[in-house]
Tab-separated table of C-alpha atoms and ligand atoms in Angstrom:
chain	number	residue	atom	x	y	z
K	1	UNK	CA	168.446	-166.876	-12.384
K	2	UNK	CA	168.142	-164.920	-15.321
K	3	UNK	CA	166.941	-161.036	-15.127
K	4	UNK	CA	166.519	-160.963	-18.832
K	5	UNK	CA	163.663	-159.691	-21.111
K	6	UNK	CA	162.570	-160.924	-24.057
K	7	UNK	CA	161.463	-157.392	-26.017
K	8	UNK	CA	162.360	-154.000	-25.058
K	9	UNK	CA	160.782	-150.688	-24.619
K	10	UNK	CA	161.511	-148.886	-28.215
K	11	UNK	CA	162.555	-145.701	-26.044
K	12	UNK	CA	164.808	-147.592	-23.854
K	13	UNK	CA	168.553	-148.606	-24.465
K	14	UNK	CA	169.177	-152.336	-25.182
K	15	UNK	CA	170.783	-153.896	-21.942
K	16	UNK	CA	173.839	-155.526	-23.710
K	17	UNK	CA	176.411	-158.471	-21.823
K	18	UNK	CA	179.471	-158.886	-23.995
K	19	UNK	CA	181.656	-162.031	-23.850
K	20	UNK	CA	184.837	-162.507	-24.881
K	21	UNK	CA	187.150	-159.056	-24.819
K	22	UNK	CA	190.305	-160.242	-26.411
K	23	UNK	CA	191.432	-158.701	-29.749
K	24	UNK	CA	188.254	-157.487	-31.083
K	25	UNK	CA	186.012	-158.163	-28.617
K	26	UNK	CA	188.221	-154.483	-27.179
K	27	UNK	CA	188.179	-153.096	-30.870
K	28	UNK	CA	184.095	-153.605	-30.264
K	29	UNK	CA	184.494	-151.778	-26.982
K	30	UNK	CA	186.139	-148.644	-28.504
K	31	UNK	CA	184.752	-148.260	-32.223
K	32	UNK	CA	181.914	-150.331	-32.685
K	33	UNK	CA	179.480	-149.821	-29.173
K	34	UNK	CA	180.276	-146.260	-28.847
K	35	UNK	CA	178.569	-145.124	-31.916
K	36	UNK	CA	175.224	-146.700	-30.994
K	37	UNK	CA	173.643	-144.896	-28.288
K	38	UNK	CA	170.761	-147.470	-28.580
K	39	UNK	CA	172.779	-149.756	-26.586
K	40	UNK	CA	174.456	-149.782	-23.082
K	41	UNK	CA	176.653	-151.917	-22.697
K	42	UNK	CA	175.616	-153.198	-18.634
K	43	UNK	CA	178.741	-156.177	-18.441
K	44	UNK	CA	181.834	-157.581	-19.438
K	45	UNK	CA	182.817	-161.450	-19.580
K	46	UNK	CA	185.742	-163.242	-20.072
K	47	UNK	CA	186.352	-166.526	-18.380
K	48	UNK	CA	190.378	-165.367	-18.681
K	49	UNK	CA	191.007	-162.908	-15.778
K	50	UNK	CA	193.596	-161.128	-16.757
K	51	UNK	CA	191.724	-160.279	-19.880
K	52	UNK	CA	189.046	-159.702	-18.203
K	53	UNK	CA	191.073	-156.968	-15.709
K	54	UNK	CA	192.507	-155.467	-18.440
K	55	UNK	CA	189.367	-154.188	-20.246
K	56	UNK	CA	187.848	-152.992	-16.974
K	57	UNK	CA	190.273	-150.604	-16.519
K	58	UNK	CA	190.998	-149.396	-20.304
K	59	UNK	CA	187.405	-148.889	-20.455
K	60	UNK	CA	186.636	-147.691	-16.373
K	61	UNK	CA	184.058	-151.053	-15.421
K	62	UNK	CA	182.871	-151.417	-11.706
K	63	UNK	CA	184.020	-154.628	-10.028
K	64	UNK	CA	179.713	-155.495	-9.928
K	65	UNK	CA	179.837	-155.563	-14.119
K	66	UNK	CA	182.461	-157.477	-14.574
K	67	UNK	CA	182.450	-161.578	-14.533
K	68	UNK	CA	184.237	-164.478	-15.241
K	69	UNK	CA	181.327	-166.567	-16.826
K	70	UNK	CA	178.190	-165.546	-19.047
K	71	UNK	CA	175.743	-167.581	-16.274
K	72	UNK	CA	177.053	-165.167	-13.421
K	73	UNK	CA	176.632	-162.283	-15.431
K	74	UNK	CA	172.820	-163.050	-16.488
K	75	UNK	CA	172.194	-163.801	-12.921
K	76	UNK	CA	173.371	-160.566	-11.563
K	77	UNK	CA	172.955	-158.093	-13.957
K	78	UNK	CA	169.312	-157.207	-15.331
K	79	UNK	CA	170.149	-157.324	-19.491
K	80	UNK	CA	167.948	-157.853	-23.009
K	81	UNK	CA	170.925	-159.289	-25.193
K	82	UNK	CA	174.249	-160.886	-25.423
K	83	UNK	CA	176.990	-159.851	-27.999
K	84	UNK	CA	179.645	-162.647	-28.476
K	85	UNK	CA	183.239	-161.517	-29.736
K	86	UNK	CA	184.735	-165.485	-28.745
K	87	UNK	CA	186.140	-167.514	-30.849
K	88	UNK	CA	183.820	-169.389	-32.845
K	89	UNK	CA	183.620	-172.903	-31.355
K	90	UNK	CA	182.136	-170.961	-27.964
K	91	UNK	CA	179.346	-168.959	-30.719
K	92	UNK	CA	176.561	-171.527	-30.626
K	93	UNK	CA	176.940	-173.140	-27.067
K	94	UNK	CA	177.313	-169.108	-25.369
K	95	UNK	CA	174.153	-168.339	-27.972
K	96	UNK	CA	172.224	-171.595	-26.062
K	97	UNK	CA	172.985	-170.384	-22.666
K	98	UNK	CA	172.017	-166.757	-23.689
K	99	UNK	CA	168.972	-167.534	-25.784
K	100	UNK	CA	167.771	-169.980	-22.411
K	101	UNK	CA	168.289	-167.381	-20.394
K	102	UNK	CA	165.271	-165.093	-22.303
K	103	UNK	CA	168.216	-162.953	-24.031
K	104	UNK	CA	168.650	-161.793	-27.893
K	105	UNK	CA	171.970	-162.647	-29.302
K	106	UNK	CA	174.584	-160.911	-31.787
K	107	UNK	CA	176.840	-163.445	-32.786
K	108	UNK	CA	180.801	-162.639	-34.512
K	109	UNK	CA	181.558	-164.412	-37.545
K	110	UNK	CA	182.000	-167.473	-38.001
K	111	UNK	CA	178.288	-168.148	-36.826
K	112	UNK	CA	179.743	-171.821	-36.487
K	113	UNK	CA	181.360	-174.353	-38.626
K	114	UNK	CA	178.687	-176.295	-39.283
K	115	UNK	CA	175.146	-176.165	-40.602
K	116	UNK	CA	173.744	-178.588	-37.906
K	117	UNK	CA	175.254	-176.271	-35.088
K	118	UNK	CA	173.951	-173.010	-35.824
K	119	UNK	CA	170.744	-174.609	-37.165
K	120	UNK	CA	169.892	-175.447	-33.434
K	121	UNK	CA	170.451	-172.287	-32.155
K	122	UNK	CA	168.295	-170.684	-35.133
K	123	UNK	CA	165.508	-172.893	-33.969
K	124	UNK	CA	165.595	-172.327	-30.146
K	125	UNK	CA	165.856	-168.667	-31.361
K	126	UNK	CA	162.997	-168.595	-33.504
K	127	UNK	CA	160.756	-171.001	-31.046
K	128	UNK	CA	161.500	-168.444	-28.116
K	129	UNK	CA	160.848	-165.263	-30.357
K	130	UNK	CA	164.438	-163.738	-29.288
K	131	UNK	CA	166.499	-162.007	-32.112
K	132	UNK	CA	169.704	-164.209	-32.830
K	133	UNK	CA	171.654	-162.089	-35.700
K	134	UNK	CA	175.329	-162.497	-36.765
K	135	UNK	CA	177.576	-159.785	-37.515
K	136	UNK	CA	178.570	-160.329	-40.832
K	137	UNK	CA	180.223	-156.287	-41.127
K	138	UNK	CA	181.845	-156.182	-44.616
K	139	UNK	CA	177.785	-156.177	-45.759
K	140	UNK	CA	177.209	-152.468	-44.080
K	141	UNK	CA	179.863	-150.494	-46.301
K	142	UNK	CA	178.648	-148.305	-49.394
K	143	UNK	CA	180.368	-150.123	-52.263
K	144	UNK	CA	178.419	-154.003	-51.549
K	145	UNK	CA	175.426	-151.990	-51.144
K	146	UNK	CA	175.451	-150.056	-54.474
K	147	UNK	CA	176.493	-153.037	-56.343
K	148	UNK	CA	173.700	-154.940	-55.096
K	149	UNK	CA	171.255	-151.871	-55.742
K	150	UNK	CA	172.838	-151.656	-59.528
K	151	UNK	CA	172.565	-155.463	-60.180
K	152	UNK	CA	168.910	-155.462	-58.705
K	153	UNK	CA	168.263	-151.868	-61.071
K	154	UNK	CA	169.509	-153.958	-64.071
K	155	UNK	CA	172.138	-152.108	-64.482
K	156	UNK	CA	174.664	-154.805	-65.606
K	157	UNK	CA	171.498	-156.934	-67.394
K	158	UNK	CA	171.528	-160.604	-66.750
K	159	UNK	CA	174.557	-161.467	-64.834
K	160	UNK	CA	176.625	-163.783	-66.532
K	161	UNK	CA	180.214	-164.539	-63.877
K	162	UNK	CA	181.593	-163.278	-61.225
K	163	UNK	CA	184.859	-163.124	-59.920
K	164	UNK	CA	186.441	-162.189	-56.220
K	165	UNK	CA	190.354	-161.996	-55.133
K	166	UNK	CA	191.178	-161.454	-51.286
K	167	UNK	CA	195.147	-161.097	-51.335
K	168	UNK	CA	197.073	-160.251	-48.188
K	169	UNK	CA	200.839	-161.121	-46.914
K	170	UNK	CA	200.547	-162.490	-43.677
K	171	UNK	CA	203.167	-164.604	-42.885
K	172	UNK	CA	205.994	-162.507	-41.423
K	173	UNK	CA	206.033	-164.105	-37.587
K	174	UNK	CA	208.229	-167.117	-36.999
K	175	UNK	CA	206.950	-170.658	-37.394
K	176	UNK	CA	205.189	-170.908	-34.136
K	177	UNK	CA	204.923	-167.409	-33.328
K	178	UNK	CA	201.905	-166.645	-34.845
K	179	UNK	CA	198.037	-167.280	-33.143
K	180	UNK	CA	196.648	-167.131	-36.858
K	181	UNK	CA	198.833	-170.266	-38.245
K	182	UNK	CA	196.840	-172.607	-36.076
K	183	UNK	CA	194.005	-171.401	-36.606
K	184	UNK	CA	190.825	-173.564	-37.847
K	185	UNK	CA	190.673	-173.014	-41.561
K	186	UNK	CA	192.259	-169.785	-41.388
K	187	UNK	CA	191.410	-168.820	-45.010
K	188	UNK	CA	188.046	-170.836	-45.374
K	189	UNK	CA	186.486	-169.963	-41.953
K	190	UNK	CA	188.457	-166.826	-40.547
K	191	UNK	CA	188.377	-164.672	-44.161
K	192	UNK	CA	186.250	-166.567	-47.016
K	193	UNK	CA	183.013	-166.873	-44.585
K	194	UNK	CA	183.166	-162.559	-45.466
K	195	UNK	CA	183.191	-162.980	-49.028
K	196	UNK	CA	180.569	-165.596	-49.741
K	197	UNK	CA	177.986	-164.239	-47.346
K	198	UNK	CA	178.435	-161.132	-49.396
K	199	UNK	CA	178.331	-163.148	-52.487
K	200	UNK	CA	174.645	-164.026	-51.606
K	201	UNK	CA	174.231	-160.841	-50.050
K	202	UNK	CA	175.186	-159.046	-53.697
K	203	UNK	CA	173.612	-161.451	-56.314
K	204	UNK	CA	170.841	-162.637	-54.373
K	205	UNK	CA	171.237	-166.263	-55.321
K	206	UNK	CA	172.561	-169.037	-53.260
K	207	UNK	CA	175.303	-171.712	-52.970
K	208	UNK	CA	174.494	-175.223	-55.278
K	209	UNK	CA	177.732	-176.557	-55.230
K	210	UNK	CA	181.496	-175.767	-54.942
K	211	UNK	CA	184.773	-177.144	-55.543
K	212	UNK	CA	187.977	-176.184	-53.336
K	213	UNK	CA	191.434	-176.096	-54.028
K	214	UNK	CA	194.148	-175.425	-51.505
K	215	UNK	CA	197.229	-173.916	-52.761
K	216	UNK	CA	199.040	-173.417	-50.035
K	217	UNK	CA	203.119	-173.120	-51.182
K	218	UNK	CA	205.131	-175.318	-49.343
K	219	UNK	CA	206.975	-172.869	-47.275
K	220	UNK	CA	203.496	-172.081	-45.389
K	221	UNK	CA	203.586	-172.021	-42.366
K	222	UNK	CA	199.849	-172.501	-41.617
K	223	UNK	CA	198.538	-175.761	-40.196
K	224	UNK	CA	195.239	-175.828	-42.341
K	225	UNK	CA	195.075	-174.104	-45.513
K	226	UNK	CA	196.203	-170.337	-46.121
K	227	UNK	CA	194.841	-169.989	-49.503
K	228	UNK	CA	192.307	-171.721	-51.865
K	229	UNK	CA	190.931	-171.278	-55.004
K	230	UNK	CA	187.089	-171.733	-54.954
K	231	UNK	CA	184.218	-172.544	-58.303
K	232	UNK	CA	181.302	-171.797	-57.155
K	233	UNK	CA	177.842	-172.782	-58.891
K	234	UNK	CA	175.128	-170.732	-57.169
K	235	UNK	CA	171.416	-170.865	-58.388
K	236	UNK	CA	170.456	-170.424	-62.071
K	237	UNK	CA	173.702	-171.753	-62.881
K	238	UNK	CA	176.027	-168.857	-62.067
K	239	UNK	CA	179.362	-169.413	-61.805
K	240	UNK	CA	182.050	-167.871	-59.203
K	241	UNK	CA	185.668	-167.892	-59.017
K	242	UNK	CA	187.273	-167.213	-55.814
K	243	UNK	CA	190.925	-167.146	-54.982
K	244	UNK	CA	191.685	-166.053	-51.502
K	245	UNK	CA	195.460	-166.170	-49.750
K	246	UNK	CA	196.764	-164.941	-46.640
K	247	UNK	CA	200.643	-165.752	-48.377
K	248	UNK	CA	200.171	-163.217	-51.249
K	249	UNK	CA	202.840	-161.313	-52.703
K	250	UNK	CA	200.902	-159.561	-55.164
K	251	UNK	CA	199.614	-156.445	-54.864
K	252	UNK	CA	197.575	-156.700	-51.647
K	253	UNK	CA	193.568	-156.219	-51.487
K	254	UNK	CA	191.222	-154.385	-49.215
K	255	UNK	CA	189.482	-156.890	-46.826
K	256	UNK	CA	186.287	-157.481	-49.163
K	257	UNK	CA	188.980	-158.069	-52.128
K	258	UNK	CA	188.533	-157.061	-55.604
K	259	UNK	CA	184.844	-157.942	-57.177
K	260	UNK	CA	184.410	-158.287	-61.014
K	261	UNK	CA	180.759	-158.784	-61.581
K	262	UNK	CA	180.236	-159.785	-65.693
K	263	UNK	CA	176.268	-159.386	-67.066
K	264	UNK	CA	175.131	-159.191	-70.859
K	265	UNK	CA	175.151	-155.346	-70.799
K	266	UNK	CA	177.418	-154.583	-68.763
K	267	UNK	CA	180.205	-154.828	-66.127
K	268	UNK	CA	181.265	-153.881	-62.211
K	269	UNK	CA	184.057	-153.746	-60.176
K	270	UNK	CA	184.529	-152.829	-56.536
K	271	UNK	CA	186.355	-152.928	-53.872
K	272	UNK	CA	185.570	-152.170	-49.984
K	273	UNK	CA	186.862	-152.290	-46.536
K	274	UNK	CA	190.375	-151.005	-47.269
K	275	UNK	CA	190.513	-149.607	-43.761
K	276	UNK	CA	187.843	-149.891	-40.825
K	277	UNK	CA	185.860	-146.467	-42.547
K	278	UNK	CA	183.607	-146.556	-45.972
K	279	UNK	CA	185.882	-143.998	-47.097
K	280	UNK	CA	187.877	-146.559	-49.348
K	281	UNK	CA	185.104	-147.885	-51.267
K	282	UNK	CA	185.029	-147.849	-54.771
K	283	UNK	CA	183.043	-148.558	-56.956
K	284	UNK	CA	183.026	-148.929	-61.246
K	285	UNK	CA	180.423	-149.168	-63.318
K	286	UNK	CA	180.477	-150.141	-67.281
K	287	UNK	CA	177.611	-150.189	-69.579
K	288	UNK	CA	177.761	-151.918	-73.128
K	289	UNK	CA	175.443	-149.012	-74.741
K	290	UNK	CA	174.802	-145.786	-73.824
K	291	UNK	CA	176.574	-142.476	-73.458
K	292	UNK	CA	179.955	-143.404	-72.233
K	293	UNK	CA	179.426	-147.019	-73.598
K	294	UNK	CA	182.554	-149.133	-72.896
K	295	UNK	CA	184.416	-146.997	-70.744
K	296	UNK	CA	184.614	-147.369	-66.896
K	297	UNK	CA	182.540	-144.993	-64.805
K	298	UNK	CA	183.441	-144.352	-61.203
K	299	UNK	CA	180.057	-144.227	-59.172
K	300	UNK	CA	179.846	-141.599	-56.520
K	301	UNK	CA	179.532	-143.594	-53.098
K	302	UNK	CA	176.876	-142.051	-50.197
K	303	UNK	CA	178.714	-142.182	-46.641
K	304	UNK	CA	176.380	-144.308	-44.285
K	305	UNK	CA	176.070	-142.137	-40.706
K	306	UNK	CA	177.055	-145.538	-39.597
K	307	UNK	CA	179.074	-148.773	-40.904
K	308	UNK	CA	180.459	-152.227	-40.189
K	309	UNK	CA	179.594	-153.822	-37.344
K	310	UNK	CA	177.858	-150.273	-35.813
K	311	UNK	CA	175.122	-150.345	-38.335
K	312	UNK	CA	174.904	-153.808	-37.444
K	313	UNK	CA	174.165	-153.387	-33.655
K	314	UNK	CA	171.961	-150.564	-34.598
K	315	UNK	CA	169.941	-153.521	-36.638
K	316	UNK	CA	170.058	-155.682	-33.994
K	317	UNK	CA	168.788	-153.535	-30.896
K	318	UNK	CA	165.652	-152.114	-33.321
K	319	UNK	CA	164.503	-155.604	-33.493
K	320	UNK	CA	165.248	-155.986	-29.591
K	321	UNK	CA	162.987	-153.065	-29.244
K	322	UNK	CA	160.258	-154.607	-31.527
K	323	UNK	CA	161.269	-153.538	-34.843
K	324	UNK	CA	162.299	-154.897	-37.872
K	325	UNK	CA	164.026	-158.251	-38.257
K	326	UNK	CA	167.565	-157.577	-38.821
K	327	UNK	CA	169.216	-158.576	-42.511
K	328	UNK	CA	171.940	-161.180	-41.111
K	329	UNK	CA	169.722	-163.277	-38.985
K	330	UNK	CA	170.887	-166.853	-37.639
K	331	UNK	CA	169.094	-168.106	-40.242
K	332	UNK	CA	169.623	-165.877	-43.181
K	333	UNK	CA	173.409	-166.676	-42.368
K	334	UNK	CA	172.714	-170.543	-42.658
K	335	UNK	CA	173.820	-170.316	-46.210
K	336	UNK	CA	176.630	-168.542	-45.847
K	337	UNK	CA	177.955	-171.307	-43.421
K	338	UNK	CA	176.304	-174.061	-45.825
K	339	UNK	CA	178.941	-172.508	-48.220
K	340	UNK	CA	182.010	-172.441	-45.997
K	341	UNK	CA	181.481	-175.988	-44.645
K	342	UNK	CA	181.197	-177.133	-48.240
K	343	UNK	CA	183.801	-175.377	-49.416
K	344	UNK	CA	185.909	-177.207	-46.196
K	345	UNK	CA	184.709	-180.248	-47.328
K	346	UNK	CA	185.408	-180.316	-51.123
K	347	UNK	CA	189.116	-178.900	-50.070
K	348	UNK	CA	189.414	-182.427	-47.793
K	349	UNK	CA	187.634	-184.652	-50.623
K	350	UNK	CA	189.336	-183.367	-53.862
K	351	UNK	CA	185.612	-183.445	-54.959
K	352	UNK	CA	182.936	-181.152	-56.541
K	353	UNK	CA	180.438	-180.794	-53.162
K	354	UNK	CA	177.097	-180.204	-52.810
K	355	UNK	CA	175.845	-177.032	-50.598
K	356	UNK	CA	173.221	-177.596	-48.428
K	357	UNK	CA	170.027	-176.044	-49.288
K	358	UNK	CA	169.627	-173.739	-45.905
K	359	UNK	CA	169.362	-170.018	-47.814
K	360	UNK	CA	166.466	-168.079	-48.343
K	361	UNK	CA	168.193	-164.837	-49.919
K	362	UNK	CA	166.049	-166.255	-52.924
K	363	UNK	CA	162.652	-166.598	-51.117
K	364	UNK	CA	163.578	-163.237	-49.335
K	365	UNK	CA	163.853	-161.525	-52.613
K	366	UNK	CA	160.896	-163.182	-54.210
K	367	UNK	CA	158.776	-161.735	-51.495
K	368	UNK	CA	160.010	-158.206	-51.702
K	369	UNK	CA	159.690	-158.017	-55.445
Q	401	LIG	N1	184.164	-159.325	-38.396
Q	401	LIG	C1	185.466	-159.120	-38.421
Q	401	LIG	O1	185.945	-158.334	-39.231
Q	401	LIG	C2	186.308	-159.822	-37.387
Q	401	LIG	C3	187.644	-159.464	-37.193
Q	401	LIG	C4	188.372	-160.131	-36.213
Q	401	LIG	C5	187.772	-161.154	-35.472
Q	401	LIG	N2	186.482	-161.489	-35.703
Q	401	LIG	C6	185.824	-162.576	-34.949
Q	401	LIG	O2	185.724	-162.221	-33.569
Q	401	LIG	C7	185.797	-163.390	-32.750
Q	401	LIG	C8	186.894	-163.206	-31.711
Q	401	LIG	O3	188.118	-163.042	-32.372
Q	401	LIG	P1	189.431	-162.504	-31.598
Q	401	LIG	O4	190.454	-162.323	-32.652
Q	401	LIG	O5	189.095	-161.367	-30.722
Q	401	LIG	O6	189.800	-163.755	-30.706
Q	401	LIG	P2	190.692	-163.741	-29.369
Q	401	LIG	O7	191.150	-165.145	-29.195
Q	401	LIG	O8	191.681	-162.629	-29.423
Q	401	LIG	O9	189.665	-163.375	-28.217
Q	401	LIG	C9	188.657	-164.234	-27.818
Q	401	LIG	C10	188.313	-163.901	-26.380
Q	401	LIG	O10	187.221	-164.723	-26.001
Q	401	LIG	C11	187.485	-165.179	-24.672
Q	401	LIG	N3	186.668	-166.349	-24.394
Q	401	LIG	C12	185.437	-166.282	-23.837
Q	401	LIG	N4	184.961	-167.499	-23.656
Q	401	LIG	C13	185.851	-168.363	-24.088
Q	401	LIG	C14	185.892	-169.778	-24.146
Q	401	LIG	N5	184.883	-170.546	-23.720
Q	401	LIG	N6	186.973	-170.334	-24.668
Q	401	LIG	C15	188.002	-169.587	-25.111
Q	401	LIG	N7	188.022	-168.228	-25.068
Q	401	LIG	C16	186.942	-167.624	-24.571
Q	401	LIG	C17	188.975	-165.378	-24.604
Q	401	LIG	O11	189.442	-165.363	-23.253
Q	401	LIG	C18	189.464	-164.164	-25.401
Q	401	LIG	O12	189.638	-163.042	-24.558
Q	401	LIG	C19	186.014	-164.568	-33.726
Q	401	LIG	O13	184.777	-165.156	-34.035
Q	401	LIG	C20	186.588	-163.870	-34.961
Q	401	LIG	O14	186.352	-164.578	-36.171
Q	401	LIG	C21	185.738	-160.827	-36.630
């Protein structure tokens, strides 16, 4: 039986289960929880004991917090909300249990690979009144957040094209030696699903349709594709080009890759997420008229108290505690994963795909204005 709650005292910290501690499920345990006393963090899961074992003692659990399945924990342990770090075919069946159980939910990217999946749990969410929010982190650093501020401001004019590179090299392990080569569309799923849902997130618009290329060179040694180049039409006939490659041996980007966003007065180009701090965001702004007209203006960044996935889980537990609704809900994320499943699909067809009309960045934006 379930001891969960389905709202939270505003002065009280949000009772928080987290499943899955393997890479950064344990990165979430010592940078991203710490920093948000609005949480306490009351259990651990992770159905692999060892795992499991090891995280209680690097981060000093009692035995009674610690469980090898999310249904023991919920039955023992008196919690509001569930933070998933699993990989991301567990996301929407541990997000069914959690939500059933009376819980809010803070799901890791990728939400799920399809639009049918995560649409159910969006709608058991939203039918039980439970917060069900993915952390999509590369939206809470300070250069994404100016450019969307600028663009909104006018400060570029009508925009006109954008373009976005995401370069690394990774591809030194051994055939075989690697967890990341077999991974599930490592590029598409594991890296792209950051850029496009800060594509919507910057221009406000979303997905129409998309055509993917692989481009994977055949030394690769990924099973599914490594890199792909990506033409995006999003609403009001804008037009993105993407290139993203985890077999790069150009000059490497930070995680959000380089951003080159083209309007009729003007231009910008960032980049963000060089390390895990805001500290590497930058940010250039170029105006066709003006004082300085022409030349490239570096834009003085504010640093955010908080960042990433911390200013995420300081979202999520205000709406646990009856606040706000957070920015990267279940369903605000719908589009992002219309995107990546079309982009999955049009890399398999050799075809121009349609996106599936799930957003409502658009509708969001309409009503704010
Ligand atoms: N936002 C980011 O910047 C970022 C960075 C890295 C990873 N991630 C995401 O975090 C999630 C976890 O990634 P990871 O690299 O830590 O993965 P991982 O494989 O290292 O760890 C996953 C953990 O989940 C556990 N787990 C719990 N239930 C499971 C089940 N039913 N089946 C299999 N394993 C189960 C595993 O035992 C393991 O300890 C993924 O969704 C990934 O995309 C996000």
């Amino acid at each position: 039986m379930s001891t969960a709650t389905s709202s939270r005292p505003s002065e009280e910290p949000v009772r928080l289960v987290h499943v899955g501690l393997g890479d950064w499920g344990t990165n979430w345990e010592r940078h991203a929880i710490p920093p948000v006393p609005e949480v306490d963090r009351v259990a651990l899961v992770d159905p692999h004991e060892p795992t499991l074992r090891a995280a209680q003692e690097t981060f000093g659990v009692p035995d009674a917090a610690c469980f090898t399945s999310l249904d023991a924990a919920l039955g023992a342990v008196r919690a509001d909300a569930v933070l998933l770090t699993t990989p991301m075919t567990t996301h929407v069946p541990f997000a069914l249990e959690a939500l059933a159980a009376g819980a809010h939910v803070l799901v890791e990217k990728p939400f799920a690979g399809t639009v049918a999946e995560a649409r159910e749990a969006v709608e058991v969410a939203e039918r039980a009144g439970l917060t069900l929010q993915v952390s999509q982190n590369y939206r809470s650093y300070p250069a994404p957040q100016e450019a969307r501020r600028l663009l909104r401001a006018g400060a570029v004019g009508e925009l006109s094209a954008v373009a976005v590179d995401f370069r690394r090299w990774d591809h030194d392990a051994p055939a075989g030696a690697s967890r990341h080569y077999d991974f599930p569309h490592p590029l598409l799923f594991d890296m792209a699903i950051h850029h496009v849902d800060l594509l919507r997130m910057i221009t406000g618009r979303d997905a129409v349709e998309v055509y993917a290329k692989v481009m994977d060179p055949p030394w690769s040694r990924y099973r599914e594709e490594a890199s792909a180049a990506l033409t995006v039409e999003m609403t009001g006939g804008l037009v993105v080009s993407y290139r993203g490659s985890w077999v790069s041996r150009a000059p490497q980007t930070a995680w959000a890759g380089r951003w080159s966003l083209e309007g009729s007065d003007g231009h910008l180009a960032f980049t963000s997420r060089g390390g895990e701090g805001p500290d590497d965001d930058e940010l250039e702004l170029t105006t066709a008229t003006g004082p300085g007209a022409g030349e490239p203006r570096r834009v003085e960044l504010a640093r955010p108290a908080l960042w990433g996935r911390s200013a995420g889980l300081r979202a999520f537990a205000a709406a646990v505690r009856g606040g706000p609704a957070p920015e990267t809900t279940g369903r605000d994320n719908l589009g992002s994963v219309a995107l990546m499943e079309a982009a999955a699909r049009s890399a398999a067809s050799g075809r121009v795909e349609a996106v599936e009309q799930v957003g409502q960045v658009q509708r969001v934006q309409e009503e704010q204005a």
